[in-house]
Amino acid sequence: MRETLSSAQVEVIEAENGKIALTLFEQHQPALVVLDVSMPGISGFEVCQQIRQHKDGQHIPIIMVTGSDDIESIHKAYAVGATDFIAKPIKWPILGERVKYILRASQAFEDLVTQQQELHQLAFYDALTSLPNRQFLMQDMKKFLALARRNNYHAAMLFIDLDRFKRINDTMGHSYGDKLLRKVALRLQTNLRDSDVFGTLSEGSKPELASFGGDEFTIFLSRLNDSNEAMHIAERVIRSFSQPFQLEQYEVVITPSIGISIFPNDGNDADTLLKNADTAMYFAKQSGRCCYKFYCDSMNAKAALRLQLEQDLRSALSSGAILPFYQPQICAQNGRMVSVEALVRWIQPQGRMIGPDEFIPIAEETGLIIELGKQVLQQSCHQASVWMKNGNPIRVAVNVSAHQFKQSDFTDLVKQTLEEYQLPASLLELELTESVIMSDAEENISRLKELKAIGVTLAVDDFGTGYSSLSYLKRFPIDILKIDRSFMCDINSAPDDIAIVDAILALASSLNLGVIAEGIEYSEQITILKSTNNLLLQGYLFSRPVAAEYITLDRARL
């Protein structure tokens, strides 16, 4: 037998009895075992049975060699786990082919098992973090919630979303974003494995961490004594993010927002529990991020209202219900209106007007801000061209969102819009907030220079509320600083505000920039500004934002 198998290019290890066979199996992990039924000491049946009980012997092919007329031995061979048998007398030429066939079949089986394992990994685990995925979690939740329902105990779902994760991908690239997600997954796993976590949980409960793809994770607590246990886990997760994440040479700080739903109070099935935890997470973000919120019934009503508002906003953009109103900007020296700021308003069919504070955040979250910004730019340029043709060349200032400014074709959009409405570039002002232009200063300098080359006026809105590097400010090709209204409202009673306004005015003068003071509601506020050159005033003292037909050249004077 050894000679026959060796000639078939099979490496053969021979054992003279069953005990040695088991030792050699442990040492060599062979691809196939051939056992005689009758051996000294331990029979072939016993060796076969012990191999099958071994962790590495469950699927290995085992061929038993027995007498041709020994039917009972053949039945027993299969009973103890044999794959096949060979009857004596053995036909040696056929033996090699039979062994090779069984080895090929065994390899095919191993390949199938490996494929099934890979498919299982793909189907039930996140490829990036190797954590269980949504499908795995939902299956587990259904099983554990059935136990919780039957035994009348609570469970909890924690839905975790990383705050402002998109800025990592946008500023550092997706490869760093992926590295951060892997680090986050590892930190969550490490924290939940620590033994002191389980001291806060009910007996038999252990946190189950899952990845929902992207920057979303969940923790399922299958058994709770009370909701405080979920709260302790949420607080622990938030604390674990206090240390920065090291991404090669960079230290990145990121925070989690967490929504918590409790079974059965907040949902009697896995889908509802998950949906309500997601809703609570959204409200955690609305509350300032880096915190947790428990779900309550009123959240769904608010979420439904927000969803309806989003749908209505899409319709409003299609139907032209989003319109710019215009607020005059008055020359401090002669009291004449020289420009207006376009401030977007949403007029619903029933006549209700919705302010920007209510719908701009939704537009930014959903990406509708790009289309919204485009429409406002086009409508404002069209209106400015109408005023110009009527003999009133009034400059119109249009706010540009961060999302819109970062679009690669934004400069082209501005050019095309000016050409379409035959509006001189000098009658268009683009306002960007301090935080937008400082978000990526070097790249933004290039973008601002492109816009400046067209001939438009560039203004920094809400100046003084963000962070500016004066060295960068000197390099930005800007024309106007707008003093934020928060510094002007209490100009007579807040010495700190007066000092800030004085500093901005001095800075503008040294850089030869114009100044617009927002929030002018009282004539006393103008006193401190009177001596400033190139000063424009804007506020309720002169006019609220009004529809275009109410703007006339002589309507506002000091």
PDB file of N, CA, C and O in Angstrom, residues 365-403:
ATOM      1  N   GLU A 365     -27.903  70.032   4.899  1.00  0.00           N
ATOM      2  CA  GLU A 365     -27.781  68.604   5.215  1.00  0.00           C
ATOM      3  C   GLU A 365     -28.132  67.718   4.030  1.00  0.00           C
ATOM      4  O   GLU A 365     -27.557  66.644   3.849  1.00  0.00           O
ATOM      5  N   THR A 366     -29.084  68.147   3.215  1.00  0.00           N
ATOM      6  CA  THR A 366     -29.571  67.313   2.110  1.00  0.00           C
ATOM      7  C   THR A 366     -28.869  67.586   0.785  1.00  0.00           C
ATOM      8  O   THR A 366     -29.116  66.900  -0.200  1.00  0.00           O
ATOM      9  N   GLY A 367     -28.006  68.605   0.751  1.00  0.00           N
ATOM     10  CA  GLY A 367     -27.339  68.955  -0.500  1.00  0.00           C
ATOM     11  C   GLY A 367     -28.153  69.878  -1.385  1.00  0.00           C
ATOM     12  O   GLY A 367     -27.682  70.297  -2.455  1.00  0.00           O
ATOM     13  N   LEU A 368     -29.377  70.224  -0.952  1.00  0.00           N
ATOM     14  CA  LEU A 368     -30.212  71.126  -1.740  1.00  0.00           C
ATOM     15  C   LEU A 368     -29.657  72.549  -1.747  1.00  0.00           C
ATOM     16  O   LEU A 368     -30.081  73.385  -2.557  1.00  0.00           O
ATOM     17  N   ILE A 369     -28.697  72.816  -0.868  1.00  0.00           N
ATOM     18  CA  ILE A 369     -28.127  74.159  -0.774  1.00  0.00           C
ATOM     19  C   ILE A 369     -27.443  74.555  -2.076  1.00  0.00           C
ATOM     20  O   ILE A 369     -27.381  75.757  -2.417  1.00  0.00           O
ATOM     21  N   ILE A 370     -26.953  73.583  -2.841  1.00  0.00           N
ATOM     22  CA  ILE A 370     -26.278  73.898  -4.111  1.00  0.00           C
ATOM     23  C   ILE A 370     -27.285  74.499  -5.093  1.00  0.00           C
ATOM     24  O   ILE A 370     -27.034  75.551  -5.691  1.00  0.00           O
ATOM     25  N   GLU A 371     -28.421  73.822  -5.266  1.00  0.00           N
ATOM     26  CA  GLU A 371     -29.450  74.324  -6.170  1.00  0.00           C
ATOM     27  C   GLU A 371     -30.055  75.622  -5.637  1.00  0.00           C
ATOM     28  O   GLU A 371     -30.337  76.564  -6.406  1.00  0.00           O
ATOM     29  N   LEU A 372     -30.255  75.685  -4.330  1.00  0.00           N
ATOM     30  CA  LEU A 372     -30.808  76.891  -3.714  1.00  0.00           C
ATOM     31  C   LEU A 372     -29.897  78.085  -3.971  1.00  0.00           C
ATOM     32  O   LEU A 372     -30.341  79.163  -4.388  1.00  0.00           O
ATOM     33  N   GLY A 373     -28.597  77.902  -3.729  1.00  0.00           N
ATOM     34  CA  GLY A 373     -27.639  78.980  -3.942  1.00  0.00           C
ATOM     35  C   GLY A 373     -27.592  79.426  -5.398  1.00  0.00           C
ATOM     36  O   GLY A 373     -27.489  80.624  -5.694  1.00  0.00           O
ATOM     37  N   LYS A 374     -27.682  78.455  -6.304  1.00  0.00           N
ATOM     38  CA  LYS A 374     -27.670  78.775  -7.740  1.00  0.00           C
ATOM     39  C   LYS A 374     -28.880  79.631  -8.113  1.00  0.00           C
ATOM     40  O   LYS A 374     -28.754  80.636  -8.826  1.00  0.00           O
ATOM     41  N   GLN A 375     -30.054  79.237  -7.603  1.00  0.00           N
ATOM     42  CA  GLN A 375     -31.274  79.994  -7.927  1.00  0.00           C
ATOM     43  C   GLN A 375     -31.216  81.415  -7.381  1.00  0.00           C
ATOM     44  O   GLN A 375     -31.600  82.380  -8.069  1.00  0.00           O
ATOM     45  N   VAL A 376     -30.733  81.570  -6.142  1.00  0.00           N
ATOM     46  CA  VAL A 376     -30.658  82.898  -5.533  1.00  0.00           C
ATOM     47  C   VAL A 376     -29.678  83.784  -6.315  1.00  0.00           C
ATOM     48  O   VAL A 376     -29.938  84.969  -6.561  1.00  0.00           O
ATOM     49  N   LEU A 377     -28.544  83.203  -6.722  1.00  0.00           N
ATOM     50  CA  LEU A 377     -27.569  83.951  -7.521  1.00  0.00           C
ATOM     51  C   LEU A 377     -28.199  84.423  -8.836  1.00  0.00           C
ATOM     52  O   LEU A 377     -28.076  85.595  -9.221  1.00  0.00           O
ATOM     53  N   GLN A 378     -28.904  83.530  -9.518  1.00  0.00           N
ATOM     54  CA  GLN A 378     -29.509  83.874 -10.801  1.00  0.00           C
ATOM     55  C   GLN A 378     -30.626  84.914 -10.639  1.00  0.00           C
ATOM     56  O   GLN A 378     -30.702  85.884 -11.398  1.00  0.00           O
ATOM     57  N   GLN A 379     -31.490  84.709  -9.634  1.00  0.00           N
ATOM     58  CA  GLN A 379     -32.587  85.652  -9.410  1.00  0.00           C
ATOM     59  C   GLN A 379     -32.064  87.035  -9.048  1.00  0.00           C
ATOM     60  O   GLN A 379     -32.591  88.063  -9.521  1.00  0.00           O
ATOM     61  N   SER A 380     -31.019  87.082  -8.219  1.00  0.00           N
ATOM     62  CA  SER A 380     -30.464  88.368  -7.779  1.00  0.00           C
ATOM     63  C   SER A 380     -29.800  89.103  -8.937  1.00  0.00           C
ATOM     64  O   SER A 380     -29.948  90.332  -9.078  1.00  0.00           O
ATOM     65  N   CYS A 381     -29.050  88.355  -9.765  1.00  0.00           N
ATOM     66  CA  CYS A 381     -28.403  88.989 -10.922  1.00  0.00           C
ATOM     67  C   CYS A 381     -29.447  89.485 -11.920  1.00  0.00           C
ATOM     68  O   CYS A 381     -29.293  90.555 -12.534  1.00  0.00           O
ATOM     69  N   HIS A 382     -30.512  88.707 -12.084  1.00  0.00           N
ATOM     70  CA  HIS A 382     -31.582  89.146 -12.987  1.00  0.00           C
ATOM     71  C   HIS A 382     -32.221  90.439 -12.475  1.00  0.00           C
ATOM     72  O   HIS A 382     -32.457  91.389 -13.248  1.00  0.00           O
ATOM     73  N   GLN A 383     -32.478  90.487 -11.166  1.00  0.00           N
ATOM     74  CA  GLN A 383     -33.102  91.693 -10.595  1.00  0.00           C
ATOM     75  C   GLN A 383     -32.166  92.895 -10.700  1.00  0.00           C
ATOM     76  O   GLN A 383     -32.595  94.015 -11.027  1.00  0.00           O
ATOM     77  N   ALA A 384     -30.869  92.686 -10.446  1.00  0.00           N
ATOM     78  CA  ALA A 384     -29.904  93.782 -10.552  1.00  0.00           C
ATOM     79  C   ALA A 384     -29.841  94.314 -11.981  1.00  0.00           C
ATOM     80  O   ALA A 384     -29.700  95.537 -12.197  1.00  0.00           O
ATOM     81  N   SER A 385     -29.971  93.407 -12.966  1.00  0.00           N
ATOM     82  CA  SER A 385     -29.945  93.853 -14.365  1.00  0.00           C
ATOM     83  C   SER A 385     -31.207  94.663 -14.700  1.00  0.00           C
ATOM     84  O   SER A 385     -31.147  95.625 -15.481  1.00  0.00           O
ATOM     85  N   VAL A 386     -32.335  94.294 -14.101  1.00  0.00           N
ATOM     86  CA  VAL A 386     -33.579  95.051 -14.307  1.00  0.00           C
ATOM     87  C   VAL A 386     -33.419  96.457 -13.744  1.00  0.00           C
ATOM     88  O   VAL A 386     -33.780  97.465 -14.391  1.00  0.00           O
ATOM     89  N   TRP A 387     -32.892  96.557 -12.505  1.00  0.00           N
ATOM     90  CA  TRP A 387     -32.668  97.887 -11.908  1.00  0.00           C
ATOM     91  C   TRP A 387     -31.723  98.719 -12.765  1.00  0.00           C
ATOM     92  O   TRP A 387     -31.931  99.912 -12.966  1.00  0.00           O
ATOM     93  N   MET A 388     -30.663  98.075 -13.261  1.00  0.00           N
ATOM     94  CA  MET A 388     -29.680  98.796 -14.077  1.00  0.00           C
ATOM     95  C   MET A 388     -30.338  99.342 -15.350  1.00  0.00           C
ATOM     96  O   MET A 388     -30.134 100.509 -15.725  1.00  0.00           O
ATOM     97  N   LYS A 389     -31.142  98.514 -16.010  1.00  0.00           N
ATOM     98  CA  LYS A 389     -31.807  98.944 -17.253  1.00  0.00           C
ATOM     99  C   LYS A 389     -32.822 100.061 -16.988  1.00  0.00           C
ATOM    100  O   LYS A 389     -33.125 100.862 -17.884  1.00  0.00           O
ATOM    101  N   ASN A 390     -33.321 100.113 -15.752  1.00  0.00           N
ATOM    102  CA  ASN A 390     -34.265 101.170 -15.374  1.00  0.00           C
ATOM    103  C   ASN A 390     -33.546 102.421 -14.876  1.00  0.00           C
ATOM    104  O   ASN A 390     -34.169 103.343 -14.358  1.00  0.00           O
ATOM    105  N   GLY A 391     -32.225 102.436 -15.003  1.00  0.00           N
ATOM    106  CA  GLY A 391     -31.453 103.614 -14.613  1.00  0.00           C
ATOM    107  C   GLY A 391     -31.019 103.646 -13.174  1.00  0.00           C
ATOM    108  O   GLY A 391     -30.543 104.677 -12.697  1.00  0.00           O
ATOM    109  N   ASN A 392     -31.170 102.527 -12.437  1.00  0.00           N
ATOM    110  CA  ASN A 392     -30.758 102.460 -11.035  1.00  0.00           C
ATOM    111  C   ASN A 392     -29.713 101.356 -10.838  1.00  0.00           C
ATOM    112  O   ASN A 392     -30.041 100.240 -10.432  1.00  0.00           O
ATOM    113  N   PRO A 393     -28.456 101.610 -11.154  1.00  0.00           N
ATOM    114  CA  PRO A 393     -27.417 100.577 -11.017  1.00  0.00           C
ATOM    115  C   PRO A 393     -27.076 100.315  -9.547  1.00  0.00           C
ATOM    116  O   PRO A 393     -26.266 101.017  -8.945  1.00  0.00           O
ATOM    117  N   ILE A 394     -27.748  99.356  -8.961  1.00  0.00           N
ATOM    118  CA  ILE A 394     -27.557  99.023  -7.536  1.00  0.00           C
ATOM    119  C   ILE A 394     -26.794  97.697  -7.450  1.00  0.00           C
ATOM    120  O   ILE A 394     -27.183  96.705  -8.061  1.00  0.00           O
ATOM    121  N   ARG A 395     -25.731  97.704  -6.676  1.00  0.00           N
ATOM    122  CA  ARG A 395     -24.985  96.453  -6.470  1.00  0.00           C
ATOM    123  C   ARG A 395     -25.786  95.521  -5.565  1.00  0.00           C
ATOM    124  O   ARG A 395     -26.369  95.950  -4.567  1.00  0.00           O
ATOM    125  N   VAL A 396     -25.813  94.226  -5.915  1.00  0.00           N
ATOM    126  CA  VAL A 396     -26.534  93.243  -5.105  1.00  0.00           C
ATOM    127  C   VAL A 396     -25.523  92.292  -4.477  1.00  0.00           C
ATOM    128  O   VAL A 396     -24.617  91.789  -5.148  1.00  0.00           O
ATOM    129  N   ALA A 397     -25.664  92.085  -3.177  1.00  0.00           N
ATOM    130  CA  ALA A 397     -24.770  91.183  -2.427  1.00  0.00           C
ATOM    131  C   ALA A 397     -25.478  89.853  -2.212  1.00  0.00           C
ATOM    132  O   ALA A 397     -26.608  89.817  -1.718  1.00  0.00           O
ATOM    133  N   VAL A 398     -24.800  88.758  -2.595  1.00  0.00           N
ATOM    134  CA  VAL A 398     -25.377  87.407  -2.502  1.00  0.00           C
ATOM    135  C   VAL A 398     -24.511  86.563  -1.572  1.00  0.00           C
ATOM    136  O   VAL A 398     -23.281  86.515  -1.731  1.00  0.00           O
ATOM    137  N   ASN A 399     -25.146  85.922  -0.612  1.00  0.00           N
ATOM    138  CA  ASN A 399     -24.423  85.043   0.305  1.00  0.00           C
ATOM    139  C   ASN A 399     -24.067  83.731  -0.393  1.00  0.00           C
ATOM    140  O   ASN A 399     -24.887  83.157  -1.106  1.00  0.00           O
ATOM    141  N   VAL A 400     -22.847  83.262  -0.152  1.00  0.00           N
ATOM    142  CA  VAL A 400     -22.367  82.016  -0.755  1.00  0.00           C
ATOM    143  C   VAL A 400     -22.103  81.018   0.367  1.00  0.00           C
ATOM    144  O   VAL A 400     -21.322  81.303   1.291  1.00  0.00           O
ATOM    145  N   SER A 401     -22.752  79.858   0.314  1.00  0.00           N
ATOM    146  CA  SER A 401     -22.557  78.839   1.351  1.00  0.00           C
ATOM    147  C   SER A 401     -21.221  78.120   1.154  1.00  0.00           C
ATOM    148  O   SER A 401     -20.629  78.150   0.068  1.00  0.00           O
ATOM    149  N   ALA A 402     -20.770  77.460   2.207  1.00  0.00           N
ATOM    150  CA  ALA A 402     -19.524  76.697   2.130  1.00  0.00           C
ATOM    151  C   ALA A 402     -19.620  75.611   1.065  1.00  0.00           C
ATOM    152  O   ALA A 402     -18.681  75.389   0.299  1.00  0.00           O
ATOM    153  N   HIS A 403     -20.775  74.925   1.015  1.00  0.00           N
ATOM    154  CA  HIS A 403     -20.959  73.857   0.036  1.00  0.00           C
ATOM    155  C   HIS A 403     -20.857  74.404  -1.388  1.00  0.00           C
ATOM    156  O   HIS A 403     -20.235  73.797  -2.256  1.00  0.00           O
TER     157      HIS A 403
END
